[in-house]
Amino acid sequence: LAYTGTPFAETVIGRPRLGVKTGCNEAFIVVAAVANGERDGTAAHQRSHESVREAVLTTITSGTRSGSVESHMLRPLIRGDSARSWIVDRSEEMIIWTHDPDGGPMRSPPPYVKKWLGAWRGDLERRSDSKRDGRWWQLFRTESASPASPRVVWADIGRNPRAAVLMAGDPAVALNTCYVAQCRDNFDAFALTALINSPVIAAWLGLIAEPARGGYRRFLGWTMSLLPLPADWARARRIMAPVCERAIAGMPPTDAALVAATLDAFRLGESEIAPLMRWNGR
């Protein structure tokens, strides 16, 4: 693969980004009750850029603590163990999002959020990254959270890589137990997802990915940056993107079909990857 492809980080997609880091999950990660019929934070997030005279509040909990925050400050959360092949398992967890649309931290959060986070202010000010900026309410590594374009998200650890697509406009925030690739369009995202979920790619990553306990491996930024993607990316998109589209629609491919599509995308024959597949027990 390495001789027929281009390293992930050198393609039009670019280097993967680590998910968002809070430095204090207890403060930012919450379970939200339903607010005015909103169940996943999407509607509230979409209103966040509108002028709203009266704040809509959502009741939230974190451990034994409960309170209320402005609903538009909540975004759905994705942890590494939520990432599945093709789709993401949605949970009740939300993250309090204290950043402006451009990604920078707010000059000041609204009053209910500021009151909620104030209970952890000492811990938040002691975070190592907080010393660079006096805004103790900010989050870190927020670049991956932009919903402006389609994203591919995968867990940083697993027996095999598991990638899923977040469509443009999806406000979900991947935590730093995930990695994220920002894509130009749906076809890039679909094709990349199908490749990462392929047994061929899993076998190649098995050569370089750091081992973890119990047969797991770590699919870190540096590891995935080296992953070869087909050199003729335009052709590979035409082959791989429909595979992902069908999987998202509830018709996932068999391993054999996914291997065949991957070999076609790389212009390789089965005999050329047979030693790699045997070495990985596939």
C-alpha atoms as an extended CHARMM CRD file, in Angstrom:
* protein
*
       282  EXT
         1         1  LEU       CA              0.0000000000        0.0000000000        0.0000000000  PROA      1               0.0000000000
         2         2  ALA       CA              2.7720000000        2.4040000000        0.9140000000  PROA      2               0.0000000000
         3         3  TYR       CA              4.1490000000        2.2150000000       -2.6400000000  PROA      3               0.0000000000
         4         4  THR       CA              0.8180000000        2.8100000000       -4.3360000000  PROA      4               0.0000000000
         5         5  GLY       CA             -0.6460000000        5.4570000000       -2.0500000000  PROA      5               0.0000000000
         6         6  THR       CA             -0.0910000000        8.8900000000       -0.5360000000  PROA      6               0.0000000000
         7         7  PRO       CA              0.2710000000        9.3750000000        3.2360000000  PROA      7               0.0000000000
         8         8  PHE       CA             -2.9700000000       10.6030000000        4.7920000000  PROA      8               0.0000000000
         9         9  ALA       CA             -1.3610000000       13.8140000000        6.1000000000  PROA      9               0.0000000000
        10        10  GLU       CA             -0.1360000000       14.7380000000        2.6000000000  PROA      10              0.0000000000
        11        11  THR       CA             -3.5060000000       14.3760000000        0.8780000000  PROA      11              0.0000000000
        12        12  VAL       CA             -6.1500000000       17.0360000000        0.2730000000  PROA      12              0.0000000000
        13        13  ILE       CA             -7.8040000000       15.9470000000        3.5310000000  PROA      13              0.0000000000
        14        14  GLY       CA             -4.7760000000       16.8050000000        5.6220000000  PROA      14              0.0000000000
        15        15  ARG       CA             -3.5450000000       15.7110000000        9.0210000000  PROA      15              0.0000000000
        16        16  PRO       CA             -6.0730000000       14.2540000000       11.4850000000  PROA      16              0.0000000000
        17        17  ARG       CA             -6.9210000000       16.3530000000       14.5180000000  PROA      17              0.0000000000
        18        18  LEU       CA             -7.2910000000       15.2280000000       18.0990000000  PROA      18              0.0000000000
        19        19  GLY       CA            -10.7430000000       15.7230000000       19.6010000000  PROA      19              0.0000000000
        20        20  VAL       CA            -11.5930000000       18.4330000000       22.1110000000  PROA      20              0.0000000000
        21        21  LYS       CA             -9.8860000000       18.4760000000       25.4830000000  PROA      21              0.0000000000
        22        22  THR       CA            -11.6820000000       19.8520000000       28.5450000000  PROA      22              0.0000000000
        23        23  GLY       CA             -9.0880000000       19.3840000000       31.2870000000  PROA      23              0.0000000000
        24        24  CYS       CA            -12.0290000000       18.9540000000       33.6780000000  PROA      24              0.0000000000
        25        25  ASN       CA            -14.7300000000       16.6440000000       32.3540000000  PROA      25              0.0000000000
        26        26  GLU       CA            -16.8470000000       17.0250000000       35.4850000000  PROA      26              0.0000000000
        27        27  ALA       CA            -17.4390000000       20.6920000000       34.6920000000  PROA      27              0.0000000000
        28        28  PHE       CA            -18.0880000000       20.5130000000       30.9550000000  PROA      28              0.0000000000
        29        29  ILE       CA            -19.6160000000       17.0950000000       30.3060000000  PROA      29              0.0000000000
        30        30  VAL       CA            -23.1970000000       16.8370000000       31.4880000000  PROA      30              0.0000000000
        31        31  VAL       CA            -26.4240000000       14.9480000000       31.0200000000  PROA      31              0.0000000000
        32        32  ALA       CA            -29.1930000000       17.2570000000       29.8870000000  PROA      32              0.0000000000
        33        33  ALA       CA            -32.8950000000       16.9910000000       30.5410000000  PROA      33              0.0000000000
        34        34  VAL       CA            -35.3360000000       17.8370000000       27.7600000000  PROA      34              0.0000000000
        35        35  ALA       CA            -35.7880000000       21.5650000000       27.2780000000  PROA      35              0.0000000000
        36        36  ASN       CA            -38.9080000000       22.6890000000       25.4090000000  PROA      36              0.0000000000
        37        37  GLY       CA            -38.9930000000       19.4530000000       23.4300000000  PROA      37              0.0000000000
        38        38  GLU       CA            -35.3030000000       19.4970000000       22.4630000000  PROA      38              0.0000000000
        39        39  ARG       CA            -33.6320000000       16.1530000000       22.9870000000  PROA      39              0.0000000000
        40        40  ASP       CA            -30.1990000000       16.3040000000       21.3970000000  PROA      40              0.0000000000
        41        41  GLY       CA            -29.0940000000       19.9220000000       21.5600000000  PROA      41              0.0000000000
        42        42  THR       CA            -29.1960000000       20.3380000000       17.7680000000  PROA      42              0.0000000000
        43        43  ALA       CA            -32.1170000000       22.7770000000       17.6670000000  PROA      43              0.0000000000
        44        44  ALA       CA            -30.6620000000       24.7940000000       20.5130000000  PROA      44              0.0000000000
        45        45  HSD       CA            -27.2770000000       24.9380000000       18.7990000000  PROA      45              0.0000000000
        46        46  GLN       CA            -28.8650000000       26.1160000000       15.5600000000  PROA      46              0.0000000000
        47        47  ARG       CA            -30.4860000000       28.9820000000       17.4600000000  PROA      47              0.0000000000
        48        48  SER       CA            -27.2260000000       29.9800000000       19.1230000000  PROA      48              0.0000000000
        49        49  HSD       CA            -26.4290000000       32.5150000000       16.4000000000  PROA      49              0.0000000000
        50        50  GLU       CA            -29.8650000000       34.1040000000       16.5230000000  PROA      50              0.0000000000
        51        51  SER       CA            -30.9970000000       36.9570000000       18.7190000000  PROA      51              0.0000000000
        52        52  VAL       CA            -32.9720000000       35.4730000000       21.6080000000  PROA      52              0.0000000000
        53        53  ARG       CA            -34.4610000000       37.8800000000       24.1570000000  PROA      53              0.0000000000
        54        54  GLU       CA            -35.2620000000       35.3100000000       26.8050000000  PROA      54              0.0000000000
        55        55  ALA       CA            -32.7810000000       32.5360000000       27.4620000000  PROA      55              0.0000000000
        56        56  VAL       CA            -34.1190000000       28.9960000000       27.1140000000  PROA      56              0.0000000000
        57        57  LEU       CA            -32.6700000000       26.9540000000       29.9610000000  PROA      57              0.0000000000
        58        58  THR       CA            -31.9340000000       23.2510000000       30.2080000000  PROA      58              0.0000000000
        59        59  THR       CA            -31.5730000000       21.3370000000       33.4510000000  PROA      59              0.0000000000
        60        60  ILE       CA            -28.2600000000       19.4770000000       33.5640000000  PROA      60              0.0000000000
        61        61  THR       CA            -26.4990000000       17.0590000000       35.9050000000  PROA      61              0.0000000000
        62        62  SER       CA            -22.8950000000       16.0600000000       36.4400000000  PROA      62              0.0000000000
        63        63  GLY       CA            -22.3680000000       13.4080000000       39.0800000000  PROA      63              0.0000000000
        64        64  THR       CA            -24.3760000000       14.5110000000       42.1010000000  PROA      64              0.0000000000
        65        65  ARG       CA            -24.5220000000       18.1400000000       41.0220000000  PROA      65              0.0000000000
        66        66  SER       CA            -27.4590000000       19.6100000000       39.1140000000  PROA      66              0.0000000000
        67        67  GLY       CA            -28.3070000000       23.0350000000       37.7680000000  PROA      67              0.0000000000
        68        68  SER       CA            -29.4360000000       24.9090000000       34.6650000000  PROA      68              0.0000000000
        69        69  VAL       CA            -27.5990000000       26.4400000000       31.7140000000  PROA      69              0.0000000000
        70        70  GLU       CA            -28.5820000000       28.2730000000       28.5610000000  PROA      70              0.0000000000
        71        71  SER       CA            -29.7470000000       25.6110000000       26.1010000000  PROA      71              0.0000000000
        72        72  HSD       CA            -27.8600000000       27.0150000000       23.1200000000  PROA      72              0.0000000000
        73        73  MET       CA            -24.5970000000       26.4390000000       25.0040000000  PROA      73              0.0000000000
        74        74  LEU       CA            -24.9750000000       22.6520000000       24.8250000000  PROA      74              0.0000000000
        75        75  ARG       CA            -23.6910000000       20.4220000000       22.0310000000  PROA      75              0.0000000000
        76        76  PRO       CA            -23.9190000000       16.6190000000       21.6760000000  PROA      76              0.0000000000
        77        77  LEU       CA            -20.8260000000       14.7200000000       22.8110000000  PROA      77              0.0000000000
        78        78  ILE       CA            -18.9980000000       11.8110000000       21.1880000000  PROA      78              0.0000000000
        79        79  ARG       CA            -16.5540000000        9.6610000000       23.1380000000  PROA      79              0.0000000000
        80        80  GLY       CA            -14.1970000000        7.1300000000       21.6180000000  PROA      80              0.0000000000
        81        81  ASP       CA            -16.3570000000        4.2290000000       22.7150000000  PROA      81              0.0000000000
        82        82  SER       CA            -19.3320000000        5.8570000000       20.9340000000  PROA      82              0.0000000000
        83        83  ALA       CA            -17.6170000000        5.6190000000       17.5410000000  PROA      83              0.0000000000
        84        84  ARG       CA            -18.7770000000        2.6160000000       15.5530000000  PROA      84              0.0000000000
        85        85  SER       CA            -18.1140000000        1.6120000000       11.9710000000  PROA      85              0.0000000000
        86        86  TRP       CA            -20.2030000000        3.8740000000        9.6990000000  PROA      86              0.0000000000
        87        87  ILE       CA            -22.2870000000        5.6300000000       12.3920000000  PROA      87              0.0000000000
        88        88  VAL       CA            -21.8900000000        7.0850000000       15.8680000000  PROA      88              0.0000000000
        89        89  ASP       CA            -23.8700000000        5.9030000000       18.8730000000  PROA      89              0.0000000000
        90        90  ARG       CA            -25.6270000000        8.9480000000       20.2830000000  PROA      90              0.0000000000
        91        91  SER       CA            -25.8390000000        9.2500000000       24.0610000000  PROA      91              0.0000000000
        92        92  GLU       CA            -27.4810000000       11.6010000000       26.5340000000  PROA      92              0.0000000000
        93        93  GLU       CA            -24.1610000000       13.2870000000       27.2710000000  PROA      93              0.0000000000
        94        94  MET       CA            -23.6330000000       16.8850000000       26.1890000000  PROA      94              0.0000000000
        95        95  ILE       CA            -20.7300000000       19.2820000000       26.3800000000  PROA      95              0.0000000000
        96        96  ILE       CA            -21.0060000000       22.8950000000       27.4990000000  PROA      96              0.0000000000
        97        97  TRP       CA            -19.5880000000       24.7720000000       24.5110000000  PROA      97              0.0000000000
        98        98  THR       CA            -17.9610000000       28.0350000000       25.5480000000  PROA      98              0.0000000000
        99        99  HSD       CA            -16.5640000000       29.0630000000       22.1790000000  PROA      99              0.0000000000
       100       100  ASP       CA            -17.6550000000       31.4180000000       19.4200000000  PROA      100             0.0000000000
       101       101  PRO       CA            -18.4540000000       30.2460000000       15.8600000000  PROA      101             0.0000000000
       102       102  ASP       CA            -14.8750000000       31.0610000000       14.8260000000  PROA      102             0.0000000000
       103       103  GLY       CA            -13.5730000000       28.5720000000       17.4140000000  PROA      103             0.0000000000
       104       104  GLY       CA            -12.1100000000       31.0690000000       19.8540000000  PROA      104             0.0000000000
       105       105  PRO       CA            -13.2410000000       31.2110000000       23.4850000000  PROA      105             0.0000000000
       106       106  MET       CA            -16.0850000000       33.5740000000       24.3280000000  PROA      106             0.0000000000
       107       107  ARG       CA            -15.1380000000       36.8680000000       25.9110000000  PROA      107             0.0000000000
       108       108  SER       CA            -17.5200000000       35.8760000000       28.6840000000  PROA      108             0.0000000000
       109       109  PRO       CA            -20.0140000000       33.0110000000       28.8940000000  PROA      109             0.0000000000
       110       110  PRO       CA            -23.6870000000       33.7530000000       29.6070000000  PROA      110             0.0000000000
       111       111  PRO       CA            -24.6870000000       33.9670000000       33.2860000000  PROA      111             0.0000000000
       112       112  TYR       CA            -26.0630000000       30.4730000000       33.9200000000  PROA      112             0.0000000000
       113       113  VAL       CA            -23.0920000000       28.7720000000       32.2770000000  PROA      113             0.0000000000
       114       114  LYS       CA            -20.7030000000       31.0420000000       34.1670000000  PROA      114             0.0000000000
       115       115  LYS       CA            -22.4220000000       30.1640000000       37.4370000000  PROA      115             0.0000000000
       116       116  TRP       CA            -22.3070000000       26.4210000000       36.6640000000  PROA      116             0.0000000000
       117       117  LEU       CA            -18.6390000000       26.4260000000       35.6640000000  PROA      117             0.0000000000
       118       118  GLY       CA            -17.7920000000       28.6990000000       38.5800000000  PROA      118             0.0000000000
       119       119  ALA       CA            -18.1810000000       25.7400000000       40.9310000000  PROA      119             0.0000000000
       120       120  TRP       CA            -15.0000000000       24.3240000000       39.3400000000  PROA      120             0.0000000000
       121       121  ARG       CA            -13.2270000000       27.6260000000       38.7660000000  PROA      121             0.0000000000
       122       122  GLY       CA            -10.2030000000       26.7090000000       40.8710000000  PROA      122             0.0000000000
       123       123  ASP       CA             -9.7220000000       23.4530000000       38.9810000000  PROA      123             0.0000000000
       124       124  LEU       CA            -10.2480000000       25.1760000000       35.6460000000  PROA      124             0.0000000000
       125       125  GLU       CA             -7.6940000000       27.8760000000       36.3980000000  PROA      125             0.0000000000
       126       126  ARG       CA             -5.1350000000       25.2210000000       37.3670000000  PROA      126             0.0000000000
       127       127  ARG       CA             -5.3270000000       23.4470000000       34.0190000000  PROA      127             0.0000000000
       128       128  SER       CA             -1.9430000000       23.6740000000       32.3410000000  PROA      128             0.0000000000
       129       129  ASP       CA             -3.3870000000       25.0450000000       29.0940000000  PROA      129             0.0000000000
       130       130  SER       CA             -5.3600000000       27.7330000000       30.9610000000  PROA      130             0.0000000000
       131       131  LYS       CA             -2.1670000000       29.5530000000       31.9030000000  PROA      131             0.0000000000
       132       132  ARG       CA             -1.8320000000       30.7600000000       28.3100000000  PROA      132             0.0000000000
       133       133  ASP       CA             -5.0800000000       32.7060000000       28.5150000000  PROA      133             0.0000000000
       134       134  GLY       CA             -7.0590000000       34.1900000000       31.3790000000  PROA      134             0.0000000000
       135       135  ARG       CA            -10.3410000000       32.7310000000       30.1080000000  PROA      135             0.0000000000
       136       136  TRP       CA            -10.7540000000       29.9420000000       32.6310000000  PROA      136             0.0000000000
       137       137  TRP       CA            -13.9690000000       28.7640000000       30.9520000000  PROA      137             0.0000000000
       138       138  GLN       CA            -12.3700000000       27.8120000000       27.6360000000  PROA      138             0.0000000000
       139       139  LEU       CA            -11.8940000000       24.3920000000       26.0510000000  PROA      139             0.0000000000
       140       140  PHE       CA             -8.8070000000       23.2210000000       24.1770000000  PROA      140             0.0000000000
       141       141  ARG       CA             -8.0460000000       21.6530000000       20.7930000000  PROA      141             0.0000000000
       142       142  THR       CA            -11.3670000000       22.8760000000       19.4600000000  PROA      142             0.0000000000
       143       143  GLU       CA            -10.4690000000       22.8270000000       15.7440000000  PROA      143             0.0000000000
       144       144  SER       CA            -11.9860000000       19.3800000000       15.2420000000  PROA      144             0.0000000000
       145       145  ALA       CA            -15.4040000000       20.5600000000       16.4470000000  PROA      145             0.0000000000
       146       146  SER       CA            -16.2380000000       22.8290000000       13.5180000000  PROA      146             0.0000000000
       147       147  PRO       CA            -19.4520000000       21.5990000000       11.8520000000  PROA      147             0.0000000000
       148       148  ALA       CA            -18.8250000000       23.6810000000        8.7260000000  PROA      148             0.0000000000
       149       149  SER       CA            -17.8510000000       20.6550000000        6.6240000000  PROA      149             0.0000000000
       150       150  PRO       CA            -18.2820000000       16.8640000000        6.8090000000  PROA      150             0.0000000000
       151       151  ARG       CA            -16.0670000000       15.1230000000        9.3330000000  PROA      151             0.0000000000
       152       152  VAL       CA            -14.7900000000       11.5830000000        9.7740000000  PROA      152             0.0000000000
       153       153  VAL       CA            -14.3630000000       10.4870000000       13.3820000000  PROA      153             0.0000000000
       154       154  TRP       CA            -12.7410000000        7.3790000000       14.8560000000  PROA      154             0.0000000000
       155       155  ALA       CA            -11.8010000000        6.1270000000       18.3040000000  PROA      155             0.0000000000
       156       156  ASP       CA             -8.1820000000        6.4590000000       19.3840000000  PROA      156             0.0000000000
       157       157  ILE       CA             -8.1360000000        2.8410000000       20.5730000000  PROA      157             0.0000000000
       158       158  GLY       CA             -9.7240000000       -0.3940000000       19.4010000000  PROA      158             0.0000000000
       159       159  ARG       CA             -9.1270000000       -3.8720000000       18.0580000000  PROA      159             0.0000000000
       160       160  ASN       CA             -9.6990000000       -2.4300000000       14.5880000000  PROA      160             0.0000000000
       161       161  PRO       CA            -10.1960000000        1.1570000000       13.4010000000  PROA      161             0.0000000000
       162       162  ARG       CA            -13.8590000000        2.2210000000       13.4540000000  PROA      162             0.0000000000
       163       163  ALA       CA            -14.7420000000        5.3060000000       11.4470000000  PROA      163             0.0000000000
       164       164  ALA       CA            -18.0510000000        7.1550000000       11.1310000000  PROA      164             0.0000000000
       165       165  VAL       CA            -19.2750000000       10.2170000000        9.2470000000  PROA      165             0.0000000000
       166       166  LEU       CA            -20.5860000000       13.4410000000       10.7710000000  PROA      166             0.0000000000
       167       167  MET       CA            -22.3840000000       15.4100000000        8.0890000000  PROA      167             0.0000000000
       168       168  ALA       CA            -21.8880000000       19.1560000000        7.6810000000  PROA      168             0.0000000000
       169       169  GLY       CA            -24.0240000000       21.0200000000       10.1990000000  PROA      169             0.0000000000
       170       170  ASP       CA            -23.8950000000       18.2380000000       12.7920000000  PROA      170             0.0000000000
       171       171  PRO       CA            -22.9860000000       20.0650000000       16.0450000000  PROA      171             0.0000000000
       172       172  ALA       CA            -21.5860000000       16.9510000000       17.7470000000  PROA      172             0.0000000000
       173       173  VAL       CA            -18.2360000000       17.4360000000       19.4900000000  PROA      173             0.0000000000
       174       174  ALA       CA            -15.7160000000       14.5910000000       19.5360000000  PROA      174             0.0000000000
       175       175  LEU       CA            -13.8020000000       14.3140000000       22.8020000000  PROA      175             0.0000000000
       176       176  ASN       CA            -10.0450000000       13.7360000000       22.8770000000  PROA      176             0.0000000000
       177       177  THR       CA            -10.5770000000        9.9790000000       22.9320000000  PROA      177             0.0000000000
       178       178  CYS       CA            -11.3200000000       10.4560000000       19.2210000000  PROA      178             0.0000000000
       179       179  TYR       CA             -9.5340000000       11.7330000000       16.1730000000  PROA      179             0.0000000000
       180       180  VAL       CA            -11.2400000000       13.7430000000       13.4570000000  PROA      180             0.0000000000
       181       181  ALA       CA            -10.5630000000       14.4460000000        9.7920000000  PROA      181             0.0000000000
       182       182  GLN       CA            -12.1480000000       17.5590000000        8.3040000000  PROA      182             0.0000000000
       183       183  CYS       CA            -13.2070000000       16.8050000000        4.7310000000  PROA      183             0.0000000000
       184       184  ARG       CA            -13.9680000000       19.0120000000        1.7410000000  PROA      184             0.0000000000
       185       185  ASP       CA            -17.2410000000       17.3470000000        0.8690000000  PROA      185             0.0000000000
       186       186  ASN       CA            -19.4200000000       14.2850000000        1.4460000000  PROA      186             0.0000000000
       187       187  PHE       CA            -17.6000000000       12.1730000000       -1.1120000000  PROA      187             0.0000000000
       188       188  ASP       CA            -14.2420000000       12.6710000000        0.6190000000  PROA      188             0.0000000000
       189       189  ALA       CA            -15.8450000000       11.7990000000        3.9540000000  PROA      189             0.0000000000
       190       190  PHE       CA            -17.6560000000        8.7220000000        2.6260000000  PROA      190             0.0000000000
       191       191  ALA       CA            -14.6000000000        7.3940000000        0.8000000000  PROA      191             0.0000000000
       192       192  LEU       CA            -12.2640000000        7.9450000000        3.7450000000  PROA      192             0.0000000000
       193       193  THR       CA            -14.6970000000        6.2640000000        6.1360000000  PROA      193             0.0000000000
       194       194  ALA       CA            -15.0170000000        3.2090000000        3.9110000000  PROA      194             0.0000000000
       195       195  LEU       CA            -11.2410000000        2.9010000000        3.6290000000  PROA      195             0.0000000000
       196       196  ILE       CA            -10.5940000000        3.2140000000        7.3550000000  PROA      196             0.0000000000
       197       197  ASN       CA            -13.2200000000        0.5220000000        8.0280000000  PROA      197             0.0000000000
       198       198  SER       CA            -11.6520000000       -1.8490000000        5.5010000000  PROA      198             0.0000000000
       199       199  PRO       CA             -9.9200000000       -5.0530000000        6.6870000000  PROA      199             0.0000000000
       200       200  VAL       CA             -7.0530000000       -4.1640000000        4.3390000000  PROA      200             0.0000000000
       201       201  ILE       CA             -6.4170000000       -0.8880000000        6.1580000000  PROA      201             0.0000000000
       202       202  ALA       CA             -6.7960000000       -2.6250000000        9.5360000000  PROA      202             0.0000000000
       203       203  ALA       CA             -4.1150000000       -5.0910000000        8.4810000000  PROA      203             0.0000000000
       204       204  TRP       CA             -1.7430000000       -2.3130000000        7.3990000000  PROA      204             0.0000000000
       205       205  LEU       CA             -2.2910000000       -0.3740000000       10.6070000000  PROA      205             0.0000000000
       206       206  GLY       CA             -1.6020000000       -3.5600000000       12.5450000000  PROA      206             0.0000000000
       207       207  LEU       CA              2.0080000000       -3.1930000000       11.4350000000  PROA      207             0.0000000000
       208       208  ILE       CA              2.5960000000        0.2480000000       12.9500000000  PROA      208             0.0000000000
       209       209  ALA       CA             -0.1480000000        1.0820000000       15.4510000000  PROA      209             0.0000000000
       210       210  GLU       CA              0.9550000000        1.1040000000       19.0820000000  PROA      210             0.0000000000
       211       211  PRO       CA             -0.2780000000       -1.9900000000       20.9340000000  PROA      211             0.0000000000
       212       212  ALA       CA             -2.5210000000       -1.6570000000       23.9840000000  PROA      212             0.0000000000
       213       213  ARG       CA             -3.8690000000       -4.2430000000       26.4040000000  PROA      213             0.0000000000
       214       214  GLY       CA             -6.1330000000       -7.0820000000       25.3840000000  PROA      214             0.0000000000
       215       215  GLY       CA             -5.2870000000       -7.0610000000       21.6920000000  PROA      215             0.0000000000
       216       216  TYR       CA             -6.2460000000       -3.4020000000       21.2430000000  PROA      216             0.0000000000
       217       217  ARG       CA             -4.2490000000       -0.8530000000       19.2850000000  PROA      217             0.0000000000
       218       218  ARG       CA             -3.9840000000        2.9150000000       19.3490000000  PROA      218             0.0000000000
       219       219  PHE       CA             -4.9090000000        4.7420000000       16.1610000000  PROA      219             0.0000000000
       220       220  LEU       CA             -3.2220000000        8.0220000000       17.0210000000  PROA      220             0.0000000000
       221       221  GLY       CA             -2.6580000000       11.1000000000       14.9110000000  PROA      221             0.0000000000
       222       222  TRP       CA              0.8940000000       10.1960000000       13.8910000000  PROA      222             0.0000000000
       223       223  THR       CA             -0.1680000000        6.6440000000       13.0630000000  PROA      223             0.0000000000
       224       224  MET       CA             -3.0820000000        7.6670000000       10.8620000000  PROA      224             0.0000000000
       225       225  SER       CA             -1.0230000000       10.4380000000        9.2320000000  PROA      225             0.0000000000
       226       226  LEU       CA              1.1860000000        7.7200000000        7.7250000000  PROA      226             0.0000000000
       227       227  LEU       CA             -1.7420000000        5.6640000000        6.4450000000  PROA      227             0.0000000000
       228       228  PRO       CA             -1.5590000000        5.4130000000        2.6400000000  PROA      228             0.0000000000
       229       229  LEU       CA             -4.6230000000        6.5940000000        0.7450000000  PROA      229             0.0000000000
       230       230  PRO       CA             -5.0100000000        5.7570000000       -2.9660000000  PROA      230             0.0000000000
       231       231  ALA       CA             -2.8830000000        8.0470000000       -5.1150000000  PROA      231             0.0000000000
       232       232  ASP       CA             -5.6950000000        8.4950000000       -7.6520000000  PROA      232             0.0000000000
       233       233  TRP       CA             -8.0700000000        9.9130000000       -5.0630000000  PROA      233             0.0000000000
       234       234  ALA       CA            -10.7080000000       11.0160000000       -7.5680000000  PROA      234             0.0000000000
       235       235  ARG       CA            -11.0350000000        7.4270000000       -8.8150000000  PROA      235             0.0000000000
       236       236  ALA       CA            -10.9280000000        6.0030000000       -5.2760000000  PROA      236             0.0000000000
       237       237  ARG       CA            -13.7940000000        8.2890000000       -4.2570000000  PROA      237             0.0000000000
       238       238  ARG       CA            -15.9710000000        6.9100000000       -7.0390000000  PROA      238             0.0000000000
       239       239  ILE       CA            -15.3130000000        3.3770000000       -5.8180000000  PROA      239             0.0000000000
       240       240  MET       CA            -15.4190000000        3.7860000000       -2.0420000000  PROA      240             0.0000000000
       241       241  ALA       CA            -17.9700000000        6.5450000000       -1.3940000000  PROA      241             0.0000000000
       242       242  PRO       CA            -21.0040000000        4.4760000000       -2.5390000000  PROA      242             0.0000000000
       243       243  VAL       CA            -19.9280000000        1.6780000000       -0.1750000000  PROA      243             0.0000000000
       244       244  CYS       CA            -20.1790000000        4.0470000000        2.7650000000  PROA      244             0.0000000000
       245       245  GLU       CA            -23.4350000000        5.5920000000        1.5760000000  PROA      245             0.0000000000
       246       246  ARG       CA            -25.0510000000        2.1650000000        1.4450000000  PROA      246             0.0000000000
       247       247  ALA       CA            -23.6550000000        1.2730000000        4.8760000000  PROA      247             0.0000000000
       248       248  ILE       CA            -25.1010000000        4.4220000000        6.4280000000  PROA      248             0.0000000000
       249       249  ALA       CA            -28.4350000000        3.5460000000        4.8290000000  PROA      249             0.0000000000
       250       250  GLY       CA            -28.3930000000        0.1980000000        6.6560000000  PROA      250             0.0000000000
       251       251  MET       CA            -26.6980000000       -1.9800000000        4.0430000000  PROA      251             0.0000000000
       252       252  PRO       CA            -23.1170000000       -2.4460000000        5.2990000000  PROA      252             0.0000000000
       253       253  PRO       CA            -20.7410000000       -4.4010000000        3.0490000000  PROA      253             0.0000000000
       254       254  THR       CA            -19.3570000000       -7.8180000000        3.8540000000  PROA      254             0.0000000000
       255       255  ASP       CA            -15.6590000000       -7.9490000000        4.6710000000  PROA      255             0.0000000000
       256       256  ALA       CA            -15.0320000000       -9.6290000000        1.3220000000  PROA      256             0.0000000000
       257       257  ALA       CA            -16.8440000000       -6.8790000000       -0.5730000000  PROA      257             0.0000000000
       258       258  LEU       CA            -14.9960000000       -4.1680000000        1.3470000000  PROA      258             0.0000000000
       259       259  VAL       CA            -11.6490000000       -5.8320000000        0.6550000000  PROA      259             0.0000000000
       260       260  ALA       CA            -12.4740000000       -6.0800000000       -3.0480000000  PROA      260             0.0000000000
       261       261  ALA       CA            -13.4370000000       -2.3980000000       -3.2420000000  PROA      261             0.0000000000
       262       262  THR       CA            -10.2920000000       -1.3630000000       -1.3810000000  PROA      262             0.0000000000
       263       263  LEU       CA             -8.0450000000       -3.3650000000       -3.7090000000  PROA      263             0.0000000000
       264       264  ASP       CA             -9.7770000000       -1.7870000000       -6.6850000000  PROA      264             0.0000000000
       265       265  ALA       CA             -9.2430000000        1.6960000000       -5.2270000000  PROA      265             0.0000000000
       266       266  PHE       CA             -5.5210000000        0.9960000000       -4.7940000000  PROA      266             0.0000000000
       267       267  ARG       CA             -5.2600000000       -0.8760000000       -8.1390000000  PROA      267             0.0000000000
       268       268  LEU       CA             -3.9010000000       -3.9450000000       -6.3490000000  PROA      268             0.0000000000
       269       269  GLY       CA             -4.5130000000       -7.6510000000       -6.7490000000  PROA      269             0.0000000000
       270       270  GLU       CA             -5.2770000000      -10.1060000000       -3.9420000000  PROA      270             0.0000000000
       271       271  SER       CA             -1.8880000000      -11.7850000000       -4.3240000000  PROA      271             0.0000000000
       272       272  GLU       CA             -0.1050000000       -8.4990000000       -3.6460000000  PROA      272             0.0000000000
       273       273  ILE       CA             -1.6250000000       -8.1040000000       -0.1850000000  PROA      273             0.0000000000
       274       274  ALA       CA             -1.9470000000      -11.7900000000        0.7280000000  PROA      274             0.0000000000
       275       275  PRO       CA              1.2200000000      -11.8030000000        2.9220000000  PROA      275             0.0000000000
       276       276  LEU       CA             -0.0160000000       -8.7370000000        4.8160000000  PROA      276             0.0000000000
       277       277  MET       CA             -3.4310000000      -10.2610000000        5.3900000000  PROA      277             0.0000000000
       278       278  ARG       CA             -1.9570000000      -13.5870000000        6.5180000000  PROA      278             0.0000000000
       279       279  TRP       CA              0.4590000000      -11.8620000000        8.8870000000  PROA      279             0.0000000000
       280       280  ASN       CA             -2.5190000000      -10.1800000000       10.5440000000  PROA      280             0.0000000000
       281       281  GLY       CA             -4.5710000000      -13.3670000000       10.6240000000  PROA      281             0.0000000000
       282       282  ARG       CA             -7.1180000000      -12.1260000000        8.0840000000  PROA      282             0.0000000000
